[in-house]
Amino acid sequence: MKPASAPRKPPLPIEVRGSARQPLGMPPAQFLRDYWQKRPLLVRNAFPDFVPPIAPEDLAGLACEDGALSRLIRHDEARERWQVKTGPLAEADFARTGDANWTLLVQDVDKWDADVAALLEPFGFLPDWRVDDIMVSYAEPGGGVGAHVDQYDVFLLQGLGQRHWAISTDPDAPRDFRPDIELKQLREFEPTHEWLLEPGDMLYLPPGVPHDGVAFGGPCMTFSVGMRAPSQAELTGDLADYLAERLHEDQRYADPDLAPAKAPGEIDAAALARLRQRLPFAAELDEETLRDWFGRFITRYRNAQTPALPDRALDEAALRKQLAAGARLQRHPWSRMAWSRGKSGCTLYANGQAWPAPPALAKQLCAQREIAPGTEPPAAALALLLALVNDGHLVLRKARRR
Ligand code: SIN
Ligand code: CO
């Protein structure tokens, strides 16, 4: 007898109905568990009898203010061209818009208008610092910003008129941009879901969901409650600055345990271990990352100048010919080199750049100011020498004719 399989859970609905008591159509805890940062949700009637807290004329007035962040976007459908004018806008900009295919977007309207800011109250279940702003758009029929992807969660509340929304929940949908347009529109967009939103309806989108909203039938206003999500790069950069500000100038790289160098220029395991001990988050880094960062950093550190590039770049055949004729390669005085060997092989560093290197050549380049590679350097060595010559680290000294 087969054991009874656990009853299948029904799939979560993508569309629910809200009410004055439950703008998300469910308790916040359930929304956070099932939808937040996970899947889109359309809430019909999220804000029953919704009346926009700002009039289109006042939004246009705000778009003309000096400090307001605004964009006027026109779509020429026939030629598939998009025109973007960034604010502050002038009255004359609105005179040319016509009655279709354009939209005005103003960011941070909650900071300018207390009635708009009051729309944030139902989002109090989210940490306040997670909320970025309310962007308000006004569009005439056909107006929109084109299919795109946002990096932040957003609640798109329909304020006035109707907007047709199309989204794609396909995790494999292509997300590359059209190259020509500053709006970062998607090159391809195949919707999986489409809806017509009425005033008071709200569409929640987690980051990364392709979407396209187009004003339908008449004037349209949308209130976008957007979240703030710093990138890991921003967080790391700021954390490093924060920690650095608190370190004293006397706290420096130190190596009282230094043993005589086995090979000049080597960044060895002992050097990396000292960094791990002393730097706030180096202990967490894998060996290769720490090595690569330090190799680049230390060969850039306190360099007042950079090596001069040669007048003309050489190709491999020309370099081989010169070397066969007895040319020597001299290190440029402003070139600062180091090398290191790790799991992924040997790397040569020079003034912040890194190249895979044959270990013997890396050692030789760091140990000698001038080398004579001879007639037939192996292919990997020749490729490295060519890169170093063309980046100015090695200067070709032709053999004297007798
Ligand atoms: C809008 O046009 O109001 C919405 C912008 C968006 O899709 O993020
Ligand atoms: Co968007």
Coordinates of C-alpha atoms and ligand atoms in Angstrom, one line a residue:
M1 CA 0.0 0.0 0.0
K2 CA 1.3 3.4 -0.9
P3 CA 1.6 6.0 1.9
A4 CA -0.8 8.9 1.5
S5 CA 1.1 11.9 0.1
A6 CA 0.8 15.2 2.0
P7 CA -2.2 17.2 0.6
R8 CA -0.9 19.8 -1.9
K9 CA -1.2 23.4 -0.8
P10 CA -3.2 25.5 -3.3
P11 CA -1.0 28.1 -5.2
L12 CA -1.0 31.5 -3.7
P13 CA -3.4 33.9 -5.6
I14 CA -1.8 36.7 -7.6
E15 CA -5.0 38.8 -7.2
V16 CA -6.9 39.5 -4.0
R17 CA -9.5 42.1 -2.9
G18 CA -8.7 44.7 -0.3
S19 CA -10.8 46.8 2.0
A20 CA -10.5 49.9 4.1
R21 CA -9.5 47.6 7.0
Q22 CA -7.1 45.5 4.9
P23 CA -5.4 47.5 2.1
L24 CA -3.3 44.4 1.2
G25 CA -6.3 42.1 1.2
M26 CA -4.7 40.2 4.1
P27 CA -3.0 40.9 7.4
P28 CA 0.5 42.5 6.9
A29 CA 2.2 39.4 8.5
Q30 CA 0.7 37.2 5.8
F31 CA 1.6 39.6 3.0
L32 CA 5.2 39.8 4.3
R33 CA 5.4 36.0 4.6
D34 CA 3.9 35.1 1.2
Y35 CA 4.5 38.1 -1.1
W36 CA 7.0 40.7 0.2
Q37 CA 10.2 40.4 -1.9
K38 CA 8.9 37.1 -3.3
R39 CA 6.0 37.5 -5.8
P40 CA 3.7 40.2 -7.3
L41 CA 0.2 40.9 -5.9
L42 CA -2.6 42.8 -7.4
V43 CA -5.0 44.2 -4.7
R44 CA -8.3 45.3 -6.1
N45 CA -10.0 48.0 -4.1
A46 CA -6.9 48.4 -1.8
F47 CA -7.9 52.0 -1.1
P48 CA -11.7 52.1 -1.5
D49 CA -13.2 55.3 -2.9
F50 CA -9.7 56.7 -3.4
V51 CA -9.4 60.4 -4.1
P52 CA -6.0 61.6 -5.3
P53 CA -4.4 63.8 -2.7
I54 CA -2.8 66.0 -5.3
A55 CA -4.3 67.5 -8.5
P56 CA -2.6 67.1 -11.9
E57 CA -2.1 70.9 -12.2
D58 CA -0.3 71.0 -8.8
L59 CA 1.9 68.1 -9.8
A60 CA 2.8 70.0 -13.0
G61 CA 3.5 73.1 -10.8
L62 CA 5.8 71.0 -8.6
A63 CA 7.7 69.7 -11.6
C64 CA 8.6 73.3 -12.4
E65 CA 10.2 73.9 -8.9
D66 CA 13.9 74.1 -8.8
G67 CA 14.6 71.3 -6.2
A68 CA 12.0 68.8 -7.5
L69 CA 13.1 65.7 -9.4
S70 CA 10.9 65.5 -12.4
R71 CA 10.9 64.0 -15.9
L72 CA 8.6 64.5 -18.9
I73 CA 8.6 61.5 -21.2
R74 CA 7.1 61.5 -24.7
H75 CA 6.8 58.4 -26.8
D76 CA 6.7 58.8 -30.6
E77 CA 5.0 55.5 -31.4
A78 CA 5.4 55.8 -35.2
R79 CA 9.2 56.1 -35.0
E80 CA 9.6 54.1 -31.7
R81 CA 11.5 57.0 -30.2
W82 CA 11.4 58.2 -26.6
Q83 CA 12.1 61.7 -25.5
V84 CA 13.0 62.5 -21.9
K85 CA 13.2 66.0 -20.5
T86 CA 14.4 66.3 -16.9
G87 CA 13.2 69.1 -14.6
P88 CA 12.9 71.7 -13.5
L89 CA 10.3 72.0 -16.3
A90 CA 8.8 75.1 -17.7
E91 CA 5.2 75.8 -18.7
A92 CA 6.3 75.8 -22.3
D93 CA 7.3 72.1 -22.0
F94 CA 3.7 71.2 -21.3
A95 CA 2.4 73.3 -24.2
R96 CA 4.0 70.9 -26.7
T97 CA 2.8 67.6 -25.1
G98 CA -0.5 67.0 -27.0
D99 CA -3.2 64.7 -25.6
A100 CA -1.6 61.3 -25.9
N101 CA 1.6 59.3 -25.3
W102 CA 3.3 61.3 -22.7
T103 CA 3.8 61.2 -19.0
L104 CA 5.1 63.4 -16.2
L105 CA 6.9 61.8 -13.3
V106 CA 7.8 63.6 -10.1
Q107 CA 9.8 61.8 -7.3
D108 CA 9.7 62.5 -3.6
V109 CA 6.3 64.1 -3.7
D110 CA 5.7 63.0 -0.1
K111 CA 8.4 65.5 1.0
W112 CA 6.6 68.4 -0.7
D113 CA 3.0 67.6 0.0
A114 CA 1.7 66.5 3.4
D115 CA -1.5 65.0 1.9
V116 CA 0.6 62.8 -0.3
A117 CA 2.8 61.9 2.6
A118 CA -0.3 60.7 4.5
L119 CA -0.6 57.9 2.0
L120 CA 2.4 56.3 3.7
E121 CA 0.4 55.6 6.9
P122 CA -1.0 52.2 5.8
F123 CA 2.6 51.1 5.0
G124 CA 3.6 51.5 8.7
F125 CA 4.1 47.8 8.9
L126 CA 7.3 48.3 7.0
P127 CA 10.3 49.8 8.8
D128 CA 10.2 53.6 8.0
W129 CA 13.8 53.6 6.8
R130 CA 13.0 51.0 4.2
V131 CA 10.6 53.5 2.5
D132 CA 12.2 55.8 -0.1
D133 CA 9.5 58.0 -1.5
I134 CA 6.2 58.4 -3.3
M135 CA 6.7 59.1 -6.9
V136 CA 3.6 60.5 -8.7
S137 CA 3.0 60.2 -12.4
Y138 CA 0.4 61.9 -14.6
A139 CA -0.1 60.4 -18.0
E140 CA -2.3 61.0 -21.0
P141 CA -3.6 57.9 -22.9
G142 CA -0.7 55.8 -24.2
G143 CA 1.7 57.5 -21.8
G144 CA 4.2 55.4 -19.7
V145 CA 7.9 54.8 -19.3
G146 CA 8.1 51.6 -21.3
A147 CA 8.8 48.1 -20.1
H148 CA 11.5 48.0 -17.4
V149 CA 12.7 46.4 -14.2
D150 CA 13.1 48.2 -10.9
Q151 CA 15.6 47.2 -8.3
Y152 CA 13.3 48.1 -5.4
D153 CA 9.9 46.8 -4.1
V154 CA 7.2 49.2 -5.2
F155 CA 3.4 49.6 -4.5
L156 CA 1.8 51.1 -7.6
L157 CA -1.5 52.7 -6.4
Q158 CA -3.8 53.8 -9.1
G159 CA -5.0 57.3 -8.3
L160 CA -7.0 58.6 -11.2
G161 CA -8.3 57.1 -14.4
Q162 CA -7.1 53.7 -15.6
R163 CA -3.8 52.2 -16.3
H164 CA -3.1 48.9 -18.1
W165 CA -0.4 47.0 -16.4
A166 CA 1.5 44.1 -17.9
I167 CA 4.1 42.1 -15.9
S168 CA 6.2 39.0 -16.3
T169 CA 6.6 36.5 -13.5
D170 CA 8.8 34.4 -15.7
P171 CA 12.1 34.0 -13.7
D172 CA 14.0 33.4 -17.0
A173 CA 12.6 36.5 -18.8
P174 CA 15.5 38.4 -20.4
R175 CA 16.4 41.5 -18.5
D176 CA 18.9 43.2 -20.7
F177 CA 18.3 46.9 -21.7
R178 CA 17.9 48.6 -25.0
P179 CA 21.2 50.3 -25.6
D180 CA 20.0 53.6 -27.0
I181 CA 17.6 54.8 -24.3
E182 CA 18.3 56.5 -20.9
L183 CA 15.1 55.0 -19.5
K184 CA 16.7 51.5 -19.2
Q185 CA 13.9 49.9 -21.1
L186 CA 13.9 46.2 -21.7
R187 CA 15.0 44.9 -25.1
E188 CA 12.3 42.2 -24.9
F189 CA 9.2 41.9 -22.9
E190 CA 6.6 39.1 -22.9
P191 CA 3.9 39.6 -20.3
T192 CA 2.6 36.7 -18.3
H193 CA -0.2 38.8 -16.6
E194 CA -2.2 41.9 -17.7
W195 CA -4.7 44.0 -15.8
L196 CA -6.6 47.2 -16.1
L197 CA -6.3 49.1 -12.8
E198 CA -9.1 51.4 -11.5
P199 CA -8.6 54.1 -8.9
G200 CA -7.9 52.5 -5.5
D201 CA -6.4 49.3 -7.0
M202 CA -2.8 48.6 -6.2
L203 CA -0.1 46.4 -7.7
Y204 CA 2.8 45.3 -5.6
L205 CA 6.0 44.3 -7.3
P206 CA 9.1 42.9 -5.7
P207 CA 12.5 43.9 -7.2
G208 CA 13.4 42.5 -10.6
V209 CA 9.9 41.9 -12.1
P210 CA 9.6 43.2 -15.7
H211 CA 6.6 45.6 -16.0
D212 CA 5.0 48.1 -18.2
G213 CA 2.2 50.5 -17.2
V214 CA 0.3 52.5 -19.9
A215 CA -2.4 55.1 -19.3
F216 CA -5.6 53.9 -20.8
G217 CA -8.6 55.8 -22.1
G218 CA -8.1 59.2 -20.4
P219 CA -5.9 61.1 -17.9
C220 CA -4.2 58.8 -15.4
M221 CA -2.3 59.3 -12.1
T222 CA -0.3 56.6 -10.3
F223 CA 1.2 56.9 -6.9
S224 CA 4.3 54.7 -6.5
V225 CA 5.4 53.9 -3.0
G226 CA 9.0 52.9 -3.6
M227 CA 11.4 51.2 -1.2
R228 CA 15.0 51.9 -0.5
A229 CA 17.5 49.0 -0.8
P230 CA 21.2 50.0 -0.7
S231 CA 23.4 47.9 -3.0
Q232 CA 26.0 45.7 -1.3
A233 CA 28.6 47.8 -3.0
E234 CA 27.2 51.0 -1.3
L235 CA 26.9 49.2 2.1
T236 CA 30.5 47.9 1.9
G237 CA 32.0 51.2 0.8
D238 CA 30.2 53.1 3.5
L239 CA 31.1 50.5 6.2
A240 CA 34.7 50.6 5.1
D241 CA 34.7 54.5 5.4
Y242 CA 33.0 54.3 8.8
L243 CA 35.5 51.8 10.1
A244 CA 38.4 53.7 8.6
E245 CA 37.3 57.0 10.2
R246 CA 37.6 55.3 13.6
L247 CA 41.1 53.9 13.1
H248 CA 44.1 55.9 14.3
E249 CA 46.9 57.0 12.0
D250 CA 49.4 55.0 14.2
Q251 CA 47.5 51.8 13.5
R252 CA 49.5 50.7 10.4
Y253 CA 50.7 47.6 8.5
A254 CA 53.4 46.2 10.7
D255 CA 55.7 43.2 10.4
P256 CA 58.0 42.8 13.5
D257 CA 58.0 39.1 12.7
L258 CA 59.5 39.6 9.2
A259 CA 61.8 36.9 7.9
P260 CA 64.3 37.6 5.0
A261 CA 62.4 37.6 1.7
K262 CA 62.7 34.3 -0.2
A263 CA 62.0 36.1 -3.5
P264 CA 61.9 39.9 -3.9
G265 CA 58.4 41.3 -4.6
E266 CA 56.5 38.3 -3.2
I267 CA 53.3 38.9 -1.3
D268 CA 53.6 35.7 0.8
A269 CA 51.3 33.9 3.2
A270 CA 52.8 35.6 6.2
A271 CA 51.9 39.1 4.8
L272 CA 48.4 37.9 4.1
A273 CA 48.1 36.5 7.6
R274 CA 49.1 39.9 9.1
L275 CA 46.4 41.6 7.1
R276 CA 43.8 39.1 8.3
Q277 CA 44.8 39.8 11.9
R278 CA 44.7 43.6 11.6
L279 CA 42.0 44.6 9.2
P280 CA 38.4 44.7 10.4
F281 CA 36.7 42.4 7.9
A282 CA 39.7 40.8 6.2
A283 CA 39.4 37.7 8.4
E284 CA 36.1 36.8 6.6
L285 CA 37.6 37.1 3.1
D286 CA 38.8 34.1 1.1
E287 CA 42.5 33.9 0.4
E288 CA 42.2 34.7 -3.3
T289 CA 40.2 37.9 -2.8
L290 CA 42.5 39.2 0.0
R291 CA 45.6 38.4 -2.1
D292 CA 44.1 40.1 -5.3
W293 CA 43.0 43.2 -3.4
F294 CA 46.3 43.6 -1.6
G295 CA 48.4 43.0 -4.7
R296 CA 46.6 45.7 -6.6
F297 CA 46.5 48.1 -3.6
I298 CA 50.1 47.9 -2.5
T299 CA 51.5 48.3 -6.0
R300 CA 49.4 51.5 -6.4
Y301 CA 50.0 52.8 -2.8
R302 CA 51.9 56.1 -2.6
N303 CA 52.7 56.1 -6.3
A304 CA 53.2 59.7 -7.3
Q305 CA 53.2 59.1 -11.1
T306 CA 52.3 56.4 -13.6
P307 CA 54.5 54.8 -16.2
A308 CA 54.5 56.6 -19.6
L309 CA 52.8 54.6 -22.3
P310 CA 54.9 53.8 -25.4
D311 CA 54.4 56.0 -28.4
R312 CA 53.0 53.1 -30.4
A313 CA 51.6 49.8 -29.2
L314 CA 53.7 46.8 -30.2
D315 CA 52.2 43.5 -31.5
E316 CA 53.5 40.1 -30.5
A317 CA 55.5 39.5 -33.7
A318 CA 57.3 42.9 -33.4
L319 CA 58.2 42.2 -29.8
R320 CA 59.4 38.7 -30.6
K321 CA 61.6 40.1 -33.4
Q322 CA 63.1 42.8 -31.1
L323 CA 63.9 40.3 -28.4
A324 CA 65.4 37.9 -30.9
A325 CA 67.6 40.8 -32.0
G326 CA 68.9 41.2 -28.4
A327 CA 66.5 43.9 -27.1
R328 CA 66.3 44.3 -23.3
L329 CA 63.3 45.3 -21.2
Q330 CA 63.8 47.9 -18.5
R331 CA 61.3 48.5 -15.8
H332 CA 59.8 52.0 -15.9
P333 CA 60.9 54.0 -12.8
W334 CA 57.3 54.6 -11.8
S335 CA 56.3 51.0 -12.2
R336 CA 55.9 49.2 -8.9
M337 CA 55.6 45.5 -9.1
A338 CA 54.7 42.6 -6.7
W339 CA 53.8 39.0 -7.3
S340 CA 51.9 36.3 -5.4
R341 CA 51.1 32.7 -5.8
G342 CA 47.7 31.3 -4.9
K343 CA 45.4 28.4 -5.6
S344 CA 44.5 29.9 -9.0
G345 CA 48.1 30.3 -10.0
C346 CA 50.7 33.0 -10.0
T347 CA 49.8 36.7 -10.4
L348 CA 51.9 39.7 -11.2
Y349 CA 50.7 43.0 -10.0
A350 CA 51.9 46.4 -11.3
N351 CA 50.4 49.7 -10.3
G352 CA 47.0 48.3 -9.4
Q353 CA 46.8 46.0 -12.4
A354 CA 47.0 42.2 -12.3
W355 CA 48.1 39.6 -14.9
P356 CA 48.5 35.8 -14.7
A357 CA 52.2 35.2 -14.8
P358 CA 54.7 32.3 -15.1
P359 CA 56.2 32.2 -11.6
A360 CA 59.8 32.4 -12.8
L361 CA 59.1 35.5 -14.9
A362 CA 57.1 37.2 -12.1
K363 CA 60.1 36.6 -9.7
Q364 CA 62.6 37.9 -12.3
L365 CA 60.6 41.0 -13.1
C366 CA 60.3 41.9 -9.4
A367 CA 64.0 41.1 -8.7
Q368 CA 65.7 42.8 -11.7
R369 CA 65.3 46.3 -13.1
E370 CA 66.3 45.1 -16.5
I371 CA 65.9 41.7 -18.2
A372 CA 66.9 40.2 -21.5
P373 CA 64.3 37.5 -22.3
G374 CA 66.3 36.2 -25.2
T375 CA 65.2 34.6 -28.5
E376 CA 62.2 32.4 -27.8
P377 CA 60.3 33.2 -24.7
P378 CA 57.4 30.8 -24.1
A379 CA 54.0 32.0 -25.3
A380 CA 52.7 32.9 -21.8
A381 CA 55.8 34.8 -21.0
L382 CA 55.7 36.7 -24.3
A383 CA 52.0 37.6 -23.8
L384 CA 52.8 39.0 -20.3
L385 CA 55.9 40.9 -21.6
L386 CA 53.8 42.4 -24.4
A387 CA 51.1 43.6 -22.0
L388 CA 53.7 45.1 -19.7
V389 CA 55.4 46.9 -22.6
N390 CA 52.2 48.2 -24.0
D391 CA 51.1 49.4 -20.6
G392 CA 54.4 51.2 -20.1
H393 CA 55.7 49.1 -17.2
L394 CA 58.6 47.7 -19.3
V395 CA 60.5 49.9 -21.7
L396 CA 62.0 48.3 -24.7
R397 CA 65.8 49.0 -25.1
K398 CA 66.7 47.9 -28.6
A399 CA 70.0 46.1 -29.2
R400 CA 72.8 48.4 -30.5
R401 CA 73.7 47.7 -34.1
R402 CA 77.4 46.9 -34.5
Ligands
SIN1 C1 4.4 55.2 -13.5 O1 4.5 55.4 -14.8 O2 3.8 55.8 -12.7 C2 5.0 53.9 -13.0 C3 6.5 53.9 -13.1 C4 7.0 52.5 -12.9 O3 6.7 51.6 -13.6 O4 7.9 52.3 -12.0
CO2 CO 8.8 50.6 -12.5

